């Protein structure tokens, strides 16, 4: 079965600091990869996704993620965080050959301080 | 903006009672998913429908859980004889079927508290 690991459970950064959140998955075949974000009091929203092609994916609000197949990783990055980026971030994997369900990591709580 | 909607948003019930949640997907989406999320965890897959057909169920979905999507539009998730361990956020998502572009969009969830 698929598994997704997010190694950073809580991250605290100051505004303008750079962000990198780790995500590793277990499946060795073709996968679709996602980052979702949940702002306080809001529902899960899609941040970005990777299906194929350029392994560097750009999403909303200045976020990007890089798919490195050899490392089974899909790390999320942002060069300069803002206070409004305070949220919980979830990495998810969809194995196209194993049904359409998403397997999520446990999430990373990001707090950005002014 | 006609996103995924879920009702009720909150449900408090006593152990042993039955509860039913409703999900209305994005109108043109033919796939509908249910997930459960507990504190400190990511969402866990429960089941999914393609149109009316329930195509996959997780082993998390015990016999007390049943989901339906009778006309391929809205879906209901029923939990019979609730237990305290059923307390969680129940999330619904929908997507449009596509070979490589199956992106799921989530609703706000129904928070269930079993006393």
PDB file of C-alpha atoms in Angstrom:
ATOM      1  CA  UNK A   1       0.000   0.000   0.000  1.00  0.00           C
ATOM      2  CA  UNK A   2       1.031   3.550  -0.623  1.00  0.00           C
ATOM      3  CA  UNK A   3       2.428   5.625   2.196  1.00  0.00           C
ATOM      4  CA  UNK A   4       3.404   9.271   2.372  1.00  0.00           C
ATOM      5  CA  UNK A   5       5.842  10.735   4.861  1.00  0.00           C
ATOM      6  CA  UNK A   6       6.013  14.349   5.873  1.00  0.00           C
ATOM      7  CA  UNK A   7       8.952  14.704   8.176  1.00  0.00           C
ATOM      8  CA  UNK A   8       8.294  18.191   9.477  1.00  0.00           C
ATOM      9  CA  UNK A   9       5.232  18.204  11.698  1.00  0.00           C
ATOM     10  CA  UNK A  10       5.545  21.760  12.962  1.00  0.00           C
ATOM     11  CA  UNK A  11       7.535  24.541  11.347  1.00  0.00           C
ATOM     12  CA  UNK A  12       7.867  28.087  12.619  1.00  0.00           C
ATOM     13  CA  UNK A  13       9.370  30.730  10.368  1.00  0.00           C
ATOM     14  CA  UNK A  14       9.712  34.463  10.332  1.00  0.00           C
ATOM     15  CA  UNK A  15       8.238  36.435   7.470  1.00  0.00           C
ATOM     16  CA  UNK A  16      10.478  36.528   4.393  1.00  0.00           C
ATOM     17  CA  UNK A  17      12.237  33.303   5.366  1.00  0.00           C
ATOM     18  CA  UNK A  18      12.471  30.543   2.798  1.00  0.00           C
ATOM     19  CA  UNK A  19      10.369  27.421   3.161  1.00  0.00           C
ATOM     20  CA  UNK A  20      10.943  23.826   2.228  1.00  0.00           C
ATOM     21  CA  UNK A  21       8.607  21.074   3.381  1.00  0.00           C
ATOM     22  CA  UNK A  22       9.597  17.500   2.768  1.00  0.00           C
ATOM     23  CA  UNK A  23       7.387  14.809   1.273  1.00  0.00           C
ATOM     24  CA  UNK A  24       8.375  11.256   0.424  1.00  0.00           C
ATOM     25  CA  UNK A  25       6.167   8.514  -0.924  1.00  0.00           C
ATOM     26  CA  UNK A  26       6.590   4.784  -1.091  1.00  0.00           C
ATOM     27  CA  UNK A  27       5.272   3.694  -4.486  1.00  0.00           C
ATOM     28  CA  UNK A  28       7.830   3.092  -7.198  1.00  0.00           C
ATOM     29  CA  UNK A  29       5.618   3.342 -10.245  1.00  0.00           C
ATOM     30  CA  UNK A  30       3.940   6.222 -11.985  1.00  0.00           C
ATOM     31  CA  UNK A  31       2.187   8.505  -9.542  1.00  0.00           C
ATOM     32  CA  UNK A  32       0.296  11.749  -9.444  1.00  0.00           C
ATOM     33  CA  UNK A  33       1.431  14.074  -6.660  1.00  0.00           C
ATOM     34  CA  UNK A  34      -0.376  16.880  -4.879  1.00  0.00           C
ATOM     35  CA  UNK A  35       0.077  19.477  -2.206  1.00  0.00           C
ATOM     36  CA  UNK A  36      -3.050  20.693  -0.447  1.00  0.00           C
ATOM     37  CA  UNK A  37      -3.262  23.546   2.036  1.00  0.00           C
ATOM     38  CA  UNK A  38      -5.744  24.125   4.828  1.00  0.00           C
ATOM     39  CA  UNK A  39      -5.884  27.680   6.143  1.00  0.00           C
ATOM     40  CA  UNK A  40      -7.322  28.164   9.641  1.00  0.00           C
ATOM     41  CA  UNK A  41     -11.073  27.623   9.558  1.00  0.00           C
ATOM     42  CA  UNK A  42     -11.120  26.746   5.868  1.00  0.00           C
ATOM     43  CA  UNK A  43     -11.333  23.556   3.868  1.00  0.00           C
ATOM     44  CA  UNK A  44      -8.571  21.770   2.000  1.00  0.00           C
ATOM     45  CA  UNK A  45      -7.500  23.612  -1.129  1.00  0.00           C
ATOM     46  CA  UNK A  46      -5.277  22.451  -3.931  1.00  0.00           C
ATOM     47  CA  UNK A  47      -1.926  24.222  -3.933  1.00  0.00           C
ATOM     48  CA  UNK A  48      -0.278  22.442  -6.839  1.00  0.00           C
ATOM     49  CA  UNK A  49      -0.094  19.108  -8.599  1.00  0.00           C
ATOM     50  CA  UNK A  50       2.234  17.016 -10.707  1.00  0.00           C
ATOM     51  CA  UNK A  51       1.055  14.524 -13.295  1.00  0.00           C
ATOM     52  CA  UNK A  52       3.866  14.410 -15.832  1.00  0.00           C
ATOM     53  CA  UNK A  53       6.337  16.568 -17.718  1.00  0.00           C
ATOM     54  CA  UNK A  54       8.475  19.246 -16.109  1.00  0.00           C
ATOM     55  CA  UNK A  55       9.324  17.997 -12.604  1.00  0.00           C
ATOM     56  CA  UNK A  56       9.332  21.558 -11.268  1.00  0.00           C
ATOM     57  CA  UNK A  57       5.736  22.513 -10.725  1.00  0.00           C
ATOM     58  CA  UNK A  58       4.489  25.983  -9.916  1.00  0.00           C
ATOM     59  CA  UNK A  59       1.335  26.516  -7.916  1.00  0.00           C
ATOM     60  CA  UNK A  60      -0.681  29.312  -6.454  1.00  0.00           C
ATOM     61  CA  UNK A  61       0.640  32.008  -4.122  1.00  0.00           C
ATOM     62  CA  UNK A  62       4.266  31.597  -5.174  1.00  0.00           C
ATOM     63  CA  UNK A  63       4.612  27.967  -4.126  1.00  0.00           C
ATOM     64  CA  UNK A  64       6.496  25.408  -6.173  1.00  0.00           C
ATOM     65  CA  UNK A  65       7.404  21.756  -5.780  1.00  0.00           C
ATOM     66  CA  UNK A  66      10.010  19.545  -7.343  1.00  0.00           C
ATOM     67  CA  UNK A  67       9.397  15.910  -8.201  1.00  0.00           C
ATOM     68  CA  UNK A  68      12.569  13.837  -7.856  1.00  0.00           C
ATOM     69  CA  UNK A  69      11.706  10.334  -8.964  1.00  0.00           C
ATOM     70  CA  UNK A  70      14.968   8.768  -7.818  1.00  0.00           C
ATOM     71  CA  UNK A  71      14.342  10.035  -4.295  1.00  0.00           C
ATOM     72  CA  UNK A  72      10.575   9.393  -4.255  1.00  0.00           C
ATOM     73  CA  UNK A  73      10.233  12.987  -3.146  1.00  0.00           C
ATOM     74  CA  UNK A  74       7.976  15.935  -3.888  1.00  0.00           C
ATOM     75  CA  UNK A  75       9.169  18.759  -1.677  1.00  0.00           C
ATOM     76  CA  UNK A  76       7.280  22.029  -1.417  1.00  0.00           C
ATOM     77  CA  UNK A  77       9.159  25.313  -1.539  1.00  0.00           C
ATOM     78  CA  UNK A  78       8.547  29.022  -1.305  1.00  0.00           C
ATOM     79  CA  UNK A  79      11.378  31.541  -1.418  1.00  0.00           C
ATOM     80  CA  UNK A  80       9.803  34.073   0.933  1.00  0.00           C
ATOM     81  CA  UNK A  81       6.891  33.226   3.221  1.00  0.00           C
ATOM     82  CA  UNK A  82       4.236  35.625   4.401  1.00  0.00           C
ATOM     83  CA  UNK A  83       2.193  35.688   7.585  1.00  0.00           C
ATOM     84  CA  UNK A  84      -0.819  34.657   5.479  1.00  0.00           C
ATOM     85  CA  UNK A  85       0.917  31.364   4.637  1.00  0.00           C
ATOM     86  CA  UNK A  86       0.211  30.156   8.168  1.00  0.00           C
ATOM     87  CA  UNK A  87      -1.688  26.934   7.537  1.00  0.00           C
ATOM     88  CA  UNK A  88      -1.459  23.170   7.506  1.00  0.00           C
ATOM     89  CA  UNK A  89       0.095  21.625   4.415  1.00  0.00           C
ATOM     90  CA  UNK A  90      -0.636  18.101   3.202  1.00  0.00           C
ATOM     91  CA  UNK A  91       1.227  16.102   0.618  1.00  0.00           C
ATOM     92  CA  UNK A  92      -0.821  13.448  -1.203  1.00  0.00           C
ATOM     93  CA  UNK A  93      -0.238  10.733  -3.743  1.00  0.00           C
ATOM     94  CA  UNK A  94      -2.647   9.130  -6.157  1.00  0.00           C
ATOM     95  CA  UNK A  95      -1.559   5.860  -7.681  1.00  0.00           C
ATOM     96  CA  UNK A  96      -3.344   5.935 -11.046  1.00  0.00           C
ATOM     97  CA  UNK A  97      -3.189   2.174 -11.313  1.00  0.00           C
ATOM     98  CA  UNK A  98      -4.559   1.584  -7.840  1.00  0.00           C
ATOM     99  CA  UNK A  99      -7.861   3.350  -7.930  1.00  0.00           C
ATOM    100  CA  UNK A 100      -8.281   7.050  -7.568  1.00  0.00           C
ATOM    101  CA  UNK A 101      -7.973   7.436  -3.865  1.00  0.00           C
ATOM    102  CA  UNK A 102      -5.483   9.869  -2.409  1.00  0.00           C
ATOM    103  CA  UNK A 103      -3.045   8.806   0.245  1.00  0.00           C
ATOM    104  CA  UNK A 104      -2.126  11.747   2.461  1.00  0.00           C
ATOM    105  CA  UNK A 105       0.773  12.473   4.715  1.00  0.00           C
ATOM    106  CA  UNK A 106       0.145  13.523   8.295  1.00  0.00           C
ATOM    107  CA  UNK A 107       0.530  17.193   7.454  1.00  0.00           C
ATOM    108  CA  UNK A 108       2.872  20.017   8.440  1.00  0.00           C
ATOM    109  CA  UNK A 109       1.657  22.888  10.563  1.00  0.00           C
ATOM    110  CA  UNK A 110       3.377  26.053   9.379  1.00  0.00           C
ATOM    111  CA  UNK A 111       3.341  29.143  11.528  1.00  0.00           C
ATOM    112  CA  UNK A 112       4.759  32.334  10.089  1.00  0.00           C
ATOM    113  CA  UNK A 113       5.600  35.005  12.623  1.00  0.00           C
ATOM    114  CA  UNK A 114       5.715  38.696  11.898  1.00  0.00           C
TER     115      UNK A 114
ATOM    116  CA  UNK B   1     -18.663  29.525  -6.864  1.00  0.00           C
ATOM    117  CA  UNK B   2     -20.360  26.114  -6.781  1.00  0.00           C
ATOM    118  CA  UNK B   3     -17.815  24.089  -4.874  1.00  0.00           C
ATOM    119  CA  UNK B   4     -18.379  20.903  -2.938  1.00  0.00           C
ATOM    120  CA  UNK B   5     -20.899  21.366  -0.142  1.00  0.00           C
ATOM    121  CA  UNK B   6     -21.504  19.204   2.892  1.00  0.00           C
ATOM    122  CA  UNK B   7     -24.294  19.115   5.443  1.00  0.00           C
ATOM    123  CA  UNK B   8     -24.450  19.326   8.318  1.00  0.00           C
ATOM    124  CA  UNK B   9     -21.200  21.071   9.183  1.00  0.00           C
ATOM    125  CA  UNK B  10     -21.322  19.811  12.741  1.00  0.00           C
ATOM    126  CA  UNK B  11     -23.078  16.860  14.316  1.00  0.00           C
ATOM    127  CA  UNK B  12     -23.106  15.875  17.967  1.00  0.00           C
ATOM    128  CA  UNK B  13     -24.672  12.553  18.783  1.00  0.00           C
ATOM    129  CA  UNK B  14     -24.804  10.012  21.541  1.00  0.00           C
ATOM    130  CA  UNK B  15     -23.116   6.683  21.267  1.00  0.00           C
ATOM    131  CA  UNK B  16     -25.352   4.127  19.619  1.00  0.00           C
ATOM    132  CA  UNK B  17     -27.281   6.608  17.498  1.00  0.00           C
ATOM    133  CA  UNK B  18     -27.309   6.622  13.702  1.00  0.00           C
ATOM    134  CA  UNK B  19     -26.118   9.643  11.743  1.00  0.00           C
ATOM    135  CA  UNK B  20     -26.266  10.575   8.070  1.00  0.00           C
ATOM    136  CA  UNK B  21     -24.165  13.132   6.231  1.00  0.00           C
ATOM    137  CA  UNK B  22     -24.779  14.585   2.809  1.00  0.00           C
ATOM    138  CA  UNK B  23     -22.333  15.695   0.131  1.00  0.00           C
ATOM    139  CA  UNK B  24     -23.164  17.684  -2.987  1.00  0.00           C
ATOM    140  CA  UNK B  25     -20.276  17.554  -5.460  1.00  0.00           C
ATOM    141  CA  UNK B  26     -19.303  20.080  -8.088  1.00  0.00           C
ATOM    142  CA  UNK B  27     -22.054  19.705 -10.657  1.00  0.00           C
ATOM    143  CA  UNK B  28     -20.059  18.400 -13.606  1.00  0.00           C
ATOM    144  CA  UNK B  29     -17.955  15.983 -11.543  1.00  0.00           C
ATOM    145  CA  UNK B  30     -18.782  12.310 -11.912  1.00  0.00           C
ATOM    146  CA  UNK B  31     -16.453  11.027  -9.201  1.00  0.00           C
ATOM    147  CA  UNK B  32     -17.151  11.470  -5.516  1.00  0.00           C
ATOM    148  CA  UNK B  33     -14.968  10.479  -2.578  1.00  0.00           C
ATOM    149  CA  UNK B  34     -15.350  10.213   1.179  1.00  0.00           C
ATOM    150  CA  UNK B  35     -12.432  10.611   3.577  1.00  0.00           C
ATOM    151  CA  UNK B  36     -12.115  10.723   7.343  1.00  0.00           C
ATOM    152  CA  UNK B  37      -9.688  12.961   9.193  1.00  0.00           C
ATOM    153  CA  UNK B  38      -8.791  12.745  12.851  1.00  0.00           C
ATOM    154  CA  UNK B  39      -6.747  15.219  14.837  1.00  0.00           C
ATOM    155  CA  UNK B  40      -3.114  15.323  13.827  1.00  0.00           C
ATOM    156  CA  UNK B  41      -3.608  13.087  10.832  1.00  0.00           C
ATOM    157  CA  UNK B  42      -4.117  13.560   7.151  1.00  0.00           C
ATOM    158  CA  UNK B  43      -7.383  12.531   5.532  1.00  0.00           C
ATOM    159  CA  UNK B  44      -7.868   8.765   5.134  1.00  0.00           C
ATOM    160  CA  UNK B  45      -9.766   7.338   2.204  1.00  0.00           C
ATOM    161  CA  UNK B  46     -13.082   5.646   2.922  1.00  0.00           C
ATOM    162  CA  UNK B  47     -14.826   5.061  -0.392  1.00  0.00           C
ATOM    163  CA  UNK B  48     -15.433   6.452  -3.852  1.00  0.00           C
ATOM    164  CA  UNK B  49     -18.108   6.512  -6.507  1.00  0.00           C
ATOM    165  CA  UNK B  50     -17.967   6.899 -10.217  1.00  0.00           C
ATOM    166  CA  UNK B  51     -21.444   8.043 -11.168  1.00  0.00           C
ATOM    167  CA  UNK B  52     -23.775   5.751  -9.184  1.00  0.00           C
ATOM    168  CA  UNK B  53     -21.301   2.904  -8.802  1.00  0.00           C
ATOM    169  CA  UNK B  54     -19.322   2.478  -5.603  1.00  0.00           C
ATOM    170  CA  UNK B  55     -15.996   1.322  -7.007  1.00  0.00           C
ATOM    171  CA  UNK B  56     -13.773   1.044  -3.976  1.00  0.00           C
ATOM    172  CA  UNK B  57     -14.150   0.775  -0.216  1.00  0.00           C
ATOM    173  CA  UNK B  58     -11.435   0.990   2.381  1.00  0.00           C
ATOM    174  CA  UNK B  59     -11.104  -1.605   5.085  1.00  0.00           C
ATOM    175  CA  UNK B  60     -11.670   1.360   7.401  1.00  0.00           C
ATOM    176  CA  UNK B  61     -15.281   1.283   6.273  1.00  0.00           C
ATOM    177  CA  UNK B  62     -16.765  -1.170   8.737  1.00  0.00           C
ATOM    178  CA  UNK B  63     -20.183  -2.755   8.370  1.00  0.00           C
ATOM    179  CA  UNK B  64     -21.656   0.132  10.338  1.00  0.00           C
ATOM    180  CA  UNK B  65     -20.753   2.522   7.539  1.00  0.00           C
ATOM    181  CA  UNK B  66     -22.685   2.745   4.310  1.00  0.00           C
ATOM    182  CA  UNK B  67     -22.483   5.212   1.478  1.00  0.00           C
ATOM    183  CA  UNK B  68     -24.804   5.780  -1.428  1.00  0.00           C
ATOM    184  CA  UNK B  69     -24.961   7.911  -4.511  1.00  0.00           C
ATOM    185  CA  UNK B  70     -28.297   6.879  -5.954  1.00  0.00           C
ATOM    186  CA  UNK B  71     -28.543   9.192  -8.958  1.00  0.00           C
ATOM    187  CA  UNK B  72     -24.919   9.921  -9.530  1.00  0.00           C
ATOM    188  CA  UNK B  73     -25.235  13.372  -8.020  1.00  0.00           C
ATOM    189  CA  UNK B  74     -25.253  13.879  -4.234  1.00  0.00           C
ATOM    190  CA  UNK B  75     -24.039  11.218  -1.849  1.00  0.00           C
ATOM    191  CA  UNK B  76     -24.899  10.215   1.694  1.00  0.00           C
ATOM    192  CA  UNK B  77     -22.702   8.564   4.282  1.00  0.00           C
ATOM    193  CA  UNK B  78     -24.495   6.823   7.108  1.00  0.00           C
ATOM    194  CA  UNK B  79     -22.943   5.570  10.303  1.00  0.00           C
ATOM    195  CA  UNK B  80     -25.044   3.163  12.330  1.00  0.00           C
ATOM    196  CA  UNK B  81     -24.632   2.571  16.059  1.00  0.00           C
ATOM    197  CA  UNK B  82     -22.020   5.274  16.397  1.00  0.00           C
ATOM    198  CA  UNK B  83     -19.031   4.730  18.659  1.00  0.00           C
ATOM    199  CA  UNK B  84     -16.766   7.291  20.278  1.00  0.00           C
ATOM    200  CA  UNK B  85     -14.017   6.241  17.893  1.00  0.00           C
ATOM    201  CA  UNK B  86     -16.135   7.513  15.002  1.00  0.00           C
ATOM    202  CA  UNK B  87     -15.554  11.085  16.168  1.00  0.00           C
ATOM    203  CA  UNK B  88     -13.729  12.756  13.292  1.00  0.00           C
ATOM    204  CA  UNK B  89     -14.069  15.170  10.410  1.00  0.00           C
ATOM    205  CA  UNK B  90     -15.747  13.513   7.442  1.00  0.00           C
ATOM    206  CA  UNK B  91     -14.628  15.017   4.165  1.00  0.00           C
ATOM    207  CA  UNK B  92     -16.152  14.739   0.738  1.00  0.00           C
ATOM    208  CA  UNK B  93     -14.317  15.447  -2.488  1.00  0.00           C
ATOM    209  CA  UNK B  94     -15.263  15.331  -6.124  1.00  0.00           C
ATOM    210  CA  UNK B  95     -13.425  15.158  -9.421  1.00  0.00           C
ATOM    211  CA  UNK B  96     -14.036  14.943 -13.130  1.00  0.00           C
ATOM    212  CA  UNK B  97     -12.901  11.690 -14.639  1.00  0.00           C
ATOM    213  CA  UNK B  98      -9.830  12.012 -16.767  1.00  0.00           C
ATOM    214  CA  UNK B  99      -6.930   9.802 -17.691  1.00  0.00           C
ATOM    215  CA  UNK B 100      -4.327  12.021 -16.117  1.00  0.00           C
ATOM    216  CA  UNK B 101      -6.130  14.995 -14.675  1.00  0.00           C
ATOM    217  CA  UNK B 102      -8.184  13.564 -11.857  1.00  0.00           C
ATOM    218  CA  UNK B 103      -7.884  16.368  -9.337  1.00  0.00           C
ATOM    219  CA  UNK B 104     -10.023  16.133  -6.240  1.00  0.00           C
ATOM    220  CA  UNK B 105     -11.701  19.208  -4.771  1.00  0.00           C
ATOM    221  CA  UNK B 106     -12.743  19.058  -1.167  1.00  0.00           C
ATOM    222  CA  UNK B 107     -15.752  20.271   0.736  1.00  0.00           C
ATOM    223  CA  UNK B 108     -15.687  21.891   4.172  1.00  0.00           C
ATOM    224  CA  UNK B 109     -16.354  18.623   5.990  1.00  0.00           C
ATOM    225  CA  UNK B 110     -18.797  17.455   8.635  1.00  0.00           C
ATOM    226  CA  UNK B 111     -17.363  17.317  12.135  1.00  0.00           C
ATOM    227  CA  UNK B 112     -18.865  14.423  14.077  1.00  0.00           C
ATOM    228  CA  UNK B 113     -18.647  14.249  17.847  1.00  0.00           C
ATOM    229  CA  UNK B 114     -19.900  11.089  19.512  1.00  0.00           C
ATOM    230  CA  UNK B 115     -20.537  11.474  23.227  1.00  0.00           C
TER     231      UNK B 115
END
